Amino acid sequence: MADQSIFARLLFGLAGHSYRGLRLKQIAEGIGESEPTTLRNLQSMESDGLVEKTPLDEKRWRLAARVVQISIAHSHEVLREEQALQEFKQRYSRTPH
């Protein structure tokens, strides 16, 4: 874990918590940093548009919408490529008449 930057650890730590988010203490414990260090980095990432406080509870943090949108776009790209590969397999695996 120490080999990754704190930003990477924060992104990975917040993944899967995009709706309710996590409290500062949970995040800090999850990435192995102090709460002040974690907060300072979250605030920096917030100014970059990577994380945000949840609207339902200002004490919880989550990935910003743009980060989640990037993930969804990647998932759609993978699905398109899988479909193209499946079509290719079907076309070239048919037995000639």
mmCIF file of N, CA, C and O in Angstrom:
data_model
loop_
_atom_site.group_PDB
_atom_site.id
_atom_site.type_symbol
_atom_site.label_atom_id
_atom_site.label_comp_id
_atom_site.label_asym_id
_atom_site.label_seq_id
_atom_site.Cartn_x
_atom_site.Cartn_y
_atom_site.Cartn_z
ATOM 1 N N MET A 1 0.818 -1.188 0.000
ATOM 2 C CA MET A 1 0.000 0.000 0.000
ATOM 3 C C MET A 1 0.864 1.254 0.000
ATOM 4 O O MET A 1 0.508 2.248 -0.593
ATOM 5 N N ALA A 2 2.006 1.228 0.645
ATOM 6 C CA ALA A 2 2.874 2.391 0.722
ATOM 7 C C ALA A 2 3.454 2.757 -0.639
ATOM 8 O O ALA A 2 3.916 3.876 -0.825
ATOM 9 N N ASP A 3 3.448 1.820 -1.592
ATOM 10 C CA ASP A 3 3.980 2.100 -2.922
ATOM 11 C C ASP A 3 3.046 2.994 -3.736
ATOM 12 O O ASP A 3 3.475 3.632 -4.680
ATOM 13 N N GLN A 4 1.782 3.039 -3.376
ATOM 14 C CA GLN A 4 0.813 3.862 -4.097
ATOM 15 C C GLN A 4 0.770 5.261 -3.493
ATOM 16 O O GLN A 4 0.949 5.441 -2.296
ATOM 17 N N SER A 5 0.483 6.248 -4.330
ATOM 18 C CA SER A 5 0.315 7.604 -3.825
ATOM 19 C C SER A 5 -0.951 7.658 -2.960
ATOM 20 O O SER A 5 -1.844 6.814 -3.089
ATOM 21 N N ILE A 6 -1.007 8.643 -2.106
ATOM 22 C CA ILE A 6 -2.190 8.782 -1.261
ATOM 23 C C ILE A 6 -3.421 9.040 -2.115
ATOM 24 O O ILE A 6 -4.517 8.584 -1.797
ATOM 25 N N PHE A 7 -3.255 9.743 -3.248
ATOM 26 C CA PHE A 7 -4.393 9.994 -4.132
ATOM 27 C C PHE A 7 -4.956 8.683 -4.680
ATOM 28 O O PHE A 7 -6.169 8.493 -4.717
ATOM 29 N N ALA A 8 -4.077 7.792 -5.099
ATOM 30 C CA ALA A 8 -4.531 6.496 -5.604
ATOM 31 C C ALA A 8 -5.229 5.712 -4.506
ATOM 32 O O ALA A 8 -6.291 5.117 -4.724
ATOM 33 N N ARG A 9 -4.643 5.695 -3.311
ATOM 34 C CA ARG A 9 -5.265 4.968 -2.207
ATOM 35 C C ARG A 9 -6.628 5.552 -1.857
ATOM 36 O O ARG A 9 -7.561 4.811 -1.536
ATOM 37 N N LEU A 10 -6.771 6.865 -1.950
ATOM 38 C CA LEU A 10 -8.072 7.482 -1.687
ATOM 39 C C LEU A 10 -9.083 7.092 -2.754
ATOM 40 O O LEU A 10 -10.231 6.760 -2.436
ATOM 41 N N LEU A 11 -8.679 7.128 -4.021
ATOM 42 C CA LEU A 11 -9.598 6.730 -5.090
ATOM 43 C C LEU A 11 -10.056 5.287 -4.915
ATOM 44 O O LEU A 11 -11.250 4.979 -4.998
ATOM 45 N N PHE A 12 -9.090 4.392 -4.669
ATOM 46 C CA PHE A 12 -9.440 2.983 -4.485
ATOM 47 C C PHE A 12 -10.263 2.782 -3.212
ATOM 48 O O PHE A 12 -11.173 1.955 -3.174
ATOM 49 N N GLY A 13 -9.944 3.520 -2.175
ATOM 50 C CA GLY A 13 -10.668 3.394 -0.907
ATOM 51 C C GLY A 13 -12.106 3.861 -0.989
ATOM 52 O O GLY A 13 -12.984 3.326 -0.315
ATOM 53 N N LEU A 14 -12.361 4.854 -1.820
ATOM 54 C CA LEU A 14 -13.723 5.369 -1.973
ATOM 55 C C LEU A 14 -14.539 4.591 -3.007
ATOM 56 O O LEU A 14 -15.758 4.723 -3.049
ATOM 57 N N ALA A 15 -13.873 3.799 -3.823
ATOM 58 C CA ALA A 15 -14.581 3.009 -4.834
ATOM 59 C C ALA A 15 -15.595 2.092 -4.163
ATOM 60 O O ALA A 15 -15.304 1.468 -3.144
ATOM 61 N N GLY A 16 -16.780 2.053 -4.714
ATOM 62 C CA GLY A 16 -17.833 1.209 -4.153
ATOM 63 C C GLY A 16 -18.643 1.904 -3.066
ATOM 64 O O GLY A 16 -19.526 1.298 -2.463
ATOM 65 N N HIS A 17 -18.340 3.164 -2.829
ATOM 66 C CA HIS A 17 -19.065 3.929 -1.805
ATOM 67 C C HIS A 17 -19.573 5.244 -2.396
ATOM 68 O O HIS A 17 -19.601 6.270 -1.723
ATOM 69 N N SER A 18 -19.984 5.207 -3.649
ATOM 70 C CA SER A 18 -20.348 6.426 -4.361
ATOM 71 C C SER A 18 -21.705 6.992 -3.974
ATOM 72 O O SER A 18 -21.978 8.153 -4.253
ATOM 73 N N TYR A 19 -22.541 6.213 -3.343
ATOM 74 C CA TYR A 19 -23.853 6.737 -2.962
ATOM 75 C C TYR A 19 -23.816 7.355 -1.568
ATOM 76 O O TYR A 19 -24.052 8.544 -1.402
ATOM 77 N N ARG A 20 -23.499 6.557 -0.571
ATOM 78 C CA ARG A 20 -23.502 7.052 0.805
ATOM 79 C C ARG A 20 -22.177 7.666 1.229
ATOM 80 O O ARG A 20 -22.112 8.447 2.154
ATOM 81 N N GLY A 21 -21.099 7.278 0.586
ATOM 82 C CA GLY A 21 -19.792 7.798 0.937
ATOM 83 C C GLY A 21 -19.270 7.203 2.240
ATOM 84 O O GLY A 21 -19.892 6.314 2.838
ATOM 85 N N LEU A 22 -18.125 7.689 2.671
ATOM 86 C CA LEU A 22 -17.500 7.222 3.910
ATOM 87 C C LEU A 22 -17.120 8.424 4.768
ATOM 88 O O LEU A 22 -16.811 9.495 4.252
ATOM 89 N N ARG A 23 -17.118 8.219 6.077
ATOM 90 C CA ARG A 23 -16.672 9.271 6.994
ATOM 91 C C ARG A 23 -15.149 9.353 6.960
ATOM 92 O O ARG A 23 -14.468 8.388 6.617
ATOM 93 N N LEU A 24 -14.629 10.497 7.352
ATOM 94 C CA LEU A 24 -13.190 10.738 7.335
ATOM 95 C C LEU A 24 -12.431 9.659 8.097
ATOM 96 O O LEU A 24 -11.422 9.139 7.608
ATOM 97 N N LYS A 25 -12.911 9.294 9.269
ATOM 98 C CA LYS A 25 -12.227 8.283 10.081
ATOM 99 C C LYS A 25 -12.141 6.953 9.341
ATOM 100 O O LYS A 25 -11.099 6.294 9.347
ATOM 101 N N GLN A 26 -13.228 6.550 8.693
ATOM 102 C CA GLN A 26 -13.240 5.300 7.929
ATOM 103 C C GLN A 26 -12.227 5.345 6.792
ATOM 104 O O GLN A 26 -11.514 4.365 6.539
ATOM 105 N N ILE A 27 -12.179 6.478 6.113
ATOM 106 C CA ILE A 27 -11.260 6.610 4.986
ATOM 107 C C ILE A 27 -9.819 6.561 5.471
ATOM 108 O O ILE A 27 -8.990 5.829 4.928
ATOM 109 N N ALA A 28 -9.515 7.338 6.510
ATOM 110 C CA ALA A 28 -8.151 7.395 7.047
ATOM 111 C C ALA A 28 -7.684 6.014 7.496
ATOM 112 O O ALA A 28 -6.565 5.592 7.191
ATOM 113 N N GLU A 29 -8.539 5.302 8.215
ATOM 114 C CA GLU A 29 -8.170 3.954 8.665
ATOM 115 C C GLU A 29 -7.969 3.019 7.480
ATOM 116 O O GLU A 29 -7.052 2.198 7.468
ATOM 117 N N GLY A 30 -8.810 3.156 6.469
ATOM 118 C CA GLY A 30 -8.737 2.292 5.295
ATOM 119 C C GLY A 30 -7.468 2.470 4.480
ATOM 120 O O GLY A 30 -6.991 1.527 3.855
ATOM 121 N N ILE A 31 -6.923 3.681 4.493
ATOM 122 C CA ILE A 31 -5.713 3.927 3.703
ATOM 123 C C ILE A 31 -4.461 4.013 4.568
ATOM 124 O O ILE A 31 -3.364 4.189 4.053
ATOM 125 N N GLY A 32 -4.636 3.911 5.878
ATOM 126 C CA GLY A 32 -3.483 3.905 6.772
ATOM 127 C C GLY A 32 -2.815 5.257 6.955
ATOM 128 O O GLY A 32 -1.599 5.334 7.094
ATOM 129 N N GLU A 33 -3.613 6.318 6.942
ATOM 130 C CA GLU A 33 -3.083 7.673 7.142
ATOM 131 C C GLU A 33 -3.816 8.337 8.302
ATOM 132 O O GLU A 33 -4.889 7.897 8.704
ATOM 133 N N SER A 34 -3.252 9.418 8.805
ATOM 134 C CA SER A 34 -3.908 10.178 9.873
ATOM 135 C C SER A 34 -5.106 10.927 9.292
ATOM 136 O O SER A 34 -5.179 11.173 8.080
ATOM 137 N N GLU A 35 -6.029 11.289 10.166
ATOM 138 C CA GLU A 35 -7.199 12.036 9.696
ATOM 139 C C GLU A 35 -6.818 13.402 9.125
ATOM 140 O O GLU A 35 -7.339 13.774 8.063
ATOM 141 N N PRO A 36 -5.904 14.162 9.764
ATOM 142 C CA PRO A 36 -5.538 15.454 9.166
ATOM 143 C C PRO A 36 -4.911 15.319 7.775
ATOM 144 O O PRO A 36 -5.232 16.082 6.857
ATOM 145 N N THR A 37 -4.050 14.331 7.585
ATOM 146 C CA THR A 37 -3.426 14.107 6.277
ATOM 147 C C THR A 37 -4.474 13.695 5.255
ATOM 148 O O THR A 37 -4.492 14.181 4.123
ATOM 149 N N THR A 38 -5.361 12.818 5.672
ATOM 150 C CA THR A 38 -6.430 12.359 4.779
ATOM 151 C C THR A 38 -7.329 13.517 4.387
ATOM 152 O O THR A 38 -7.651 13.689 3.201
ATOM 153 N N LEU A 39 -7.726 14.338 5.353
ATOM 154 C CA LEU A 39 -8.600 15.476 5.072
ATOM 155 C C LEU A 39 -7.927 16.458 4.112
ATOM 156 O O LEU A 39 -8.548 16.918 3.157
ATOM 157 N N ARG A 40 -6.687 16.766 4.352
ATOM 158 C CA ARG A 40 -5.951 17.698 3.496
ATOM 159 C C ARG A 40 -5.936 17.190 2.048
ATOM 160 O O ARG A 40 -6.169 17.944 1.102
ATOM 161 N N ASN A 41 -5.702 15.902 1.873
ATOM 162 C CA ASN A 41 -5.666 15.322 0.526
ATOM 163 C C ASN A 41 -7.047 15.224 -0.099
ATOM 164 O O ASN A 41 -7.203 15.426 -1.303
ATOM 165 N N LEU A 42 -8.056 14.925 0.700
ATOM 166 C CA LEU A 42 -9.432 14.920 0.186
ATOM 167 C C LEU A 42 -9.815 16.312 -0.300
ATOM 168 O O LEU A 42 -10.434 16.465 -1.359
ATOM 169 N N GLN A 43 -9.452 17.337 0.461
ATOM 170 C CA GLN A 43 -9.774 18.701 0.063
ATOM 171 C C GLN A 43 -9.065 19.082 -1.235
ATOM 172 O O GLN A 43 -9.640 19.760 -2.085
ATOM 173 N N SER A 44 -7.835 18.635 -1.384
ATOM 174 C CA SER A 44 -7.095 18.885 -2.627
ATOM 175 C C SER A 44 -7.777 18.177 -3.792
ATOM 176 O O SER A 44 -7.946 18.752 -4.880
ATOM 177 N N MET A 45 -8.172 16.935 -3.576
ATOM 178 C CA MET A 45 -8.855 16.174 -4.626
ATOM 179 C C MET A 45 -10.229 16.773 -4.925
ATOM 180 O O MET A 45 -10.684 16.733 -6.071
ATOM 181 N N GLU A 46 -10.871 17.329 -3.915
ATOM 182 C CA GLU A 46 -12.166 17.984 -4.113
ATOM 183 C C GLU A 46 -11.997 19.191 -5.037
ATOM 184 O O GLU A 46 -12.808 19.401 -5.949
ATOM 185 N N SER A 47 -10.947 19.958 -4.824
ATOM 186 C CA SER A 47 -10.723 21.132 -5.684
ATOM 187 C C SER A 47 -10.398 20.718 -7.118
ATOM 188 O O SER A 47 -10.620 21.489 -8.056
ATOM 189 N N ASP A 48 -9.894 19.508 -7.307
ATOM 190 C CA ASP A 48 -9.628 18.973 -8.653
ATOM 191 C C ASP A 48 -10.851 18.294 -9.261
ATOM 192 O O ASP A 48 -10.791 17.801 -10.389
ATOM 193 N N GLY A 49 -11.947 18.211 -8.509
ATOM 194 C CA GLY A 49 -13.172 17.597 -9.013
ATOM 195 C C GLY A 49 -13.182 16.085 -8.967
ATOM 196 O O GLY A 49 -13.961 15.449 -9.669
ATOM 197 N N LEU A 50 -12.320 15.484 -8.131
ATOM 198 C CA LEU A 50 -12.241 14.022 -8.064
ATOM 199 C C LEU A 50 -13.091 13.423 -6.956
ATOM 200 O O LEU A 50 -13.537 12.275 -7.069
ATOM 201 N N VAL A 51 -13.290 14.141 -5.871
ATOM 202 C CA VAL A 51 -14.122 13.677 -4.759
ATOM 203 C C VAL A 51 -15.041 14.811 -4.333
ATOM 204 O O VAL A 51 -14.824 15.972 -4.691
ATOM 205 N N GLU A 52 -16.062 14.451 -3.568
ATOM 206 C CA GLU A 52 -17.000 15.456 -3.064
ATOM 207 C C GLU A 52 -17.622 14.962 -1.771
ATOM 208 O O GLU A 52 -17.580 13.769 -1.465
ATOM 209 N N LYS A 53 -18.180 15.895 -1.020
ATOM 210 C CA LYS A 53 -18.942 15.530 0.175
ATOM 211 C C LYS A 53 -20.333 15.117 -0.288
ATOM 212 O O LYS A 53 -20.858 15.661 -1.262
ATOM 213 N N THR A 54 -20.919 14.153 0.395
ATOM 214 C CA THR A 54 -22.253 13.704 -0.018
ATOM 215 C C THR A 54 -23.277 14.766 0.345
ATOM 216 O O THR A 54 -23.155 15.425 1.373
ATOM 217 N N PRO A 55 -24.303 14.936 -0.472
ATOM 218 C CA PRO A 55 -25.314 15.961 -0.182
ATOM 219 C C PRO A 55 -26.171 15.628 1.050
ATOM 220 O O PRO A 55 -26.682 16.529 1.704
ATOM 221 N N LEU A 56 -26.295 14.358 1.378
ATOM 222 C CA LEU A 56 -27.127 13.969 2.517
ATOM 223 C C LEU A 56 -26.413 14.095 3.855
ATOM 224 O O LEU A 56 -27.043 14.222 4.893
ATOM 225 N N ASP A 57 -25.070 14.048 3.823
ATOM 226 C CA ASP A 57 -24.293 14.118 5.064
ATOM 227 C C ASP A 57 -22.932 14.728 4.727
ATOM 228 O O ASP A 57 -22.081 14.077 4.143
ATOM 229 N N GLU A 58 -22.740 15.974 5.091
ATOM 230 C CA GLU A 58 -21.510 16.707 4.761
ATOM 231 C C GLU A 58 -20.266 16.115 5.422
ATOM 232 O O GLU A 58 -19.156 16.528 5.127
ATOM 233 N N LYS A 59 -20.436 15.132 6.307
ATOM 234 C CA LYS A 59 -19.286 14.497 6.952
ATOM 235 C C LYS A 59 -18.813 13.258 6.195
ATOM 236 O O LYS A 59 -17.875 12.600 6.610
ATOM 237 N N ARG A 60 -19.487 12.951 5.107
ATOM 238 C CA ARG A 60 -19.131 11.781 4.292
ATOM 239 C C ARG A 60 -18.562 12.236 2.960
ATOM 240 O O ARG A 60 -19.009 13.225 2.390
ATOM 241 N N TRP A 61 -17.590 11.479 2.482
ATOM 242 C CA TRP A 61 -16.929 11.761 1.215
ATOM 243 C C TRP A 61 -17.192 10.622 0.242
ATOM 244 O O TRP A 61 -17.328 9.474 0.643
ATOM 245 N N ARG A 62 -17.226 10.968 -1.037
ATOM 246 C CA ARG A 62 -17.408 9.963 -2.091
ATOM 247 C C ARG A 62 -16.696 10.429 -3.344
ATOM 248 O O ARG A 62 -16.266 11.581 -3.445
ATOM 249 N N LEU A 63 -16.582 9.523 -4.310
ATOM 250 C CA LEU A 63 -16.025 9.889 -5.602
ATOM 251 C C LEU A 63 -16.957 10.887 -6.275
ATOM 252 O O LEU A 63 -18.184 10.762 -6.180
ATOM 253 N N ALA A 64 -16.399 11.861 -6.952
ATOM 254 C CA ALA A 64 -17.211 12.836 -7.678
ATOM 255 C C ALA A 64 -17.859 12.169 -8.887
ATOM 256 O O ALA A 64 -17.380 11.143 -9.392
ATOM 257 N N ALA A 65 -18.931 12.769 -9.346
ATOM 258 C CA ALA A 65 -19.690 12.201 -10.462
ATOM 259 C C ALA A 65 -18.815 11.938 -11.678
ATOM 260 O O ALA A 65 -18.957 10.909 -12.339
ATOM 261 N N ARG A 66 -17.879 12.828 -11.976
ATOM 262 C CA ARG A 66 -17.040 12.664 -13.172
ATOM 263 C C ARG A 66 -16.203 11.390 -13.107
ATOM 264 O O ARG A 66 -16.028 10.710 -14.108
ATOM 265 N N VAL A 67 -15.705 11.044 -11.928
ATOM 266 C CA VAL A 67 -14.906 9.822 -11.783
ATOM 267 C C VAL A 67 -15.787 8.600 -12.039
ATOM 268 O O VAL A 67 -15.385 7.667 -12.737
ATOM 269 N N VAL A 68 -16.994 8.624 -11.501
ATOM 270 C CA VAL A 68 -17.924 7.509 -11.706
ATOM 271 C C VAL A 68 -18.313 7.431 -13.185
ATOM 272 O O VAL A 68 -18.382 6.341 -13.760
ATOM 273 N N GLN A 69 -18.505 8.576 -13.831
ATOM 274 C CA GLN A 69 -18.845 8.596 -15.257
ATOM 275 C C GLN A 69 -17.728 7.999 -16.101
ATOM 276 O O GLN A 69 -17.996 7.298 -17.087
ATOM 277 N N ILE A 70 -16.484 8.251 -15.726
ATOM 278 C CA ILE A 70 -15.351 7.660 -16.444
ATOM 279 C C ILE A 70 -15.402 6.139 -16.330
ATOM 280 O O ILE A 70 -15.191 5.417 -17.305
ATOM 281 N N SER A 71 -15.707 5.656 -15.146
ATOM 282 C CA SER A 71 -15.805 4.215 -14.926
ATOM 283 C C SER A 71 -16.917 3.599 -15.771
ATOM 284 O O SER A 71 -16.740 2.544 -16.381
ATOM 285 N N ILE A 72 -18.048 4.267 -15.819
ATOM 286 C CA ILE A 72 -19.179 3.766 -16.603
ATOM 287 C C ILE A 72 -18.842 3.775 -18.095
ATOM 288 O O ILE A 72 -19.143 2.821 -18.820
ATOM 289 N N ALA A 73 -18.183 4.836 -18.556
ATOM 290 C CA ALA A 73 -17.787 4.911 -19.966
ATOM 291 C C ALA A 73 -16.833 3.774 -20.313
ATOM 292 O O ALA A 73 -16.938 3.171 -21.386
ATOM 293 N N HIS A 74 -15.911 3.469 -19.421
ATOM 294 C CA HIS A 74 -14.975 2.362 -19.654
ATOM 295 C C HIS A 74 -15.737 1.039 -19.734
ATOM 296 O O HIS A 74 -15.472 0.215 -20.611
ATOM 297 N N SER A 75 -16.681 0.852 -18.842
ATOM 298 C CA SER A 75 -17.477 -0.376 -18.842
ATOM 299 C C SER A 75 -18.231 -0.527 -20.165
ATOM 300 O O SER A 75 -18.282 -1.620 -20.740
ATOM 301 N N HIS A 76 -18.787 0.570 -20.674
ATOM 302 C CA HIS A 76 -19.501 0.524 -21.954
ATOM 303 C C HIS A 76 -18.547 0.198 -23.107
ATOM 304 O O HIS A 76 -18.896 -0.552 -24.015
ATOM 305 N N GLU A 77 -17.339 0.764 -23.037
ATOM 306 C CA GLU A 77 -16.351 0.478 -24.079
ATOM 307 C C GLU A 77 -15.990 -1.008 -24.092
ATOM 308 O O GLU A 77 -15.926 -1.635 -25.151
ATOM 309 N N VAL A 78 -15.771 -1.578 -22.923
ATOM 310 C CA VAL A 78 -15.435 -2.999 -22.822
ATOM 311 C C VAL A 78 -16.579 -3.846 -23.376
ATOM 312 O O VAL A 78 -16.344 -4.795 -24.131
ATOM 313 N N LEU A 79 -17.809 -3.489 -23.054
ATOM 314 C CA LEU A 79 -18.966 -4.228 -23.551
ATOM 315 C C LEU A 79 -19.038 -4.172 -25.077
ATOM 316 O O LEU A 79 -19.260 -5.200 -25.733
ATOM 317 N N ARG A 80 -18.799 -2.980 -25.653
ATOM 318 C CA ARG A 80 -18.809 -2.862 -27.129
ATOM 319 C C ARG A 80 -17.738 -3.744 -27.759
ATOM 320 O O ARG A 80 -17.985 -4.419 -28.760
ATOM 321 N N GLU A 81 -16.556 -3.748 -27.171
ATOM 322 C CA GLU A 81 -15.471 -4.556 -27.719
ATOM 323 C C GLU A 81 -15.759 -6.048 -27.577
ATOM 324 O O GLU A 81 -15.436 -6.833 -28.468
ATOM 325 N N GLU A 82 -16.356 -6.446 -26.464
ATOM 326 C CA GLU A 82 -16.733 -7.851 -26.283
ATOM 327 C C GLU A 82 -17.761 -8.267 -27.325
ATOM 328 O O GLU A 82 -17.690 -9.372 -27.873
ATOM 329 N N GLN A 83 -18.726 -7.396 -27.612
ATOM 330 C CA GLN A 83 -19.731 -7.697 -28.629
ATOM 331 C C GLN A 83 -19.097 -7.826 -30.009
ATOM 332 O O GLN A 83 -19.434 -8.730 -30.773
ATOM 333 N N ALA A 84 -18.161 -6.933 -30.326
ATOM 334 C CA ALA A 84 -17.475 -7.007 -31.617
ATOM 335 C C ALA A 84 -16.666 -8.292 -31.725
ATOM 336 O O ALA A 84 -16.646 -8.944 -32.778
ATOM 337 N N LEU A 85 -16.014 -8.681 -30.658
ATOM 338 C CA LEU A 85 -15.238 -9.924 -30.662
ATOM 339 C C LEU A 85 -16.162 -11.129 -30.823
ATOM 340 O O LEU A 85 -15.844 -12.069 -31.562
ATOM 341 N N GLN A 86 -17.302 -11.105 -30.170
ATOM 342 C CA GLN A 86 -18.252 -12.206 -30.291
ATOM 343 C C GLN A 86 -18.757 -12.324 -31.727
ATOM 344 O O GLN A 86 -18.856 -13.420 -32.264
ATOM 345 N N GLU A 87 -19.057 -11.197 -32.369
ATOM 346 C CA GLU A 87 -19.487 -11.210 -33.766
ATOM 347 C C GLU A 87 -18.382 -11.774 -34.664
ATOM 348 O O GLU A 87 -18.648 -12.548 -35.577
ATOM 349 N N PHE A 88 -17.153 -11.380 -34.397
ATOM 350 C CA PHE A 88 -16.011 -11.884 -35.153
ATOM 351 C C PHE A 88 -15.904 -13.398 -34.996
ATOM 352 O O PHE A 88 -15.737 -14.124 -35.983
ATOM 353 N N LYS A 89 -16.011 -13.891 -33.772
ATOM 354 C CA LYS A 89 -15.927 -15.333 -33.518
ATOM 355 C C LYS A 89 -17.032 -16.077 -34.254
ATOM 356 O O LYS A 89 -16.804 -17.123 -34.861
ATOM 357 N N GLN A 90 -18.241 -15.552 -34.208
ATOM 358 C CA GLN A 90 -19.356 -16.210 -34.892
ATOM 359 C C GLN A 90 -19.154 -16.234 -36.409
ATOM 360 O O GLN A 90 -19.411 -17.235 -37.042
ATOM 361 N N ARG A 91 -18.664 -15.130 -36.942
ATOM 362 C CA ARG A 91 -18.455 -15.053 -38.376
ATOM 363 C C ARG A 91 -17.377 -16.035 -38.845
ATOM 364 O O ARG A 91 -17.513 -16.680 -39.879
ATOM 365 N N TYR A 92 -16.316 -16.178 -38.089
ATOM 366 C CA TYR A 92 -15.194 -17.008 -38.535
ATOM 367 C C TYR A 92 -15.224 -18.430 -37.990
ATOM 368 O O TYR A 92 -14.373 -19.224 -38.350
ATOM 369 N N SER A 93 -16.191 -18.747 -37.175
ATOM 370 C CA SER A 93 -16.254 -20.117 -36.678
ATOM 371 C C SER A 93 -17.339 -20.938 -37.374
ATOM 372 O O SER A 93 -17.531 -22.104 -37.070
ATOM 373 N N ARG A 94 -18.021 -20.328 -38.345
ATOM 374 C CA ARG A 94 -19.041 -21.066 -39.089
ATOM 375 C C ARG A 94 -18.367 -22.076 -39.994
ATOM 376 O O ARG A 94 -17.316 -21.829 -40.572
ATOM 377 N N THR A 95 -19.018 -23.207 -40.134
ATOM 378 C CA THR A 95 -18.519 -24.248 -41.025
ATOM 379 C C THR A 95 -18.867 -23.882 -42.470
ATOM 380 O O THR A 95 -20.026 -23.581 -42.764
ATOM 381 N N PRO A 96 -17.890 -23.910 -43.381
ATOM 382 C CA PRO A 96 -18.184 -23.584 -44.784
ATOM 383 C C PRO A 96 -19.105 -24.642 -45.399
ATOM 384 O O PRO A 96 -19.049 -25.804 -45.051
ATOM 385 N N HIS A 97 -19.902 -24.223 -46.322
ATOM 386 C CA HIS A 97 -20.878 -25.153 -46.985
ATOM 387 C C HIS A 97 -20.257 -25.839 -48.121
ATOM 388 O O HIS A 97 -19.535 -25.559 -48.909
#
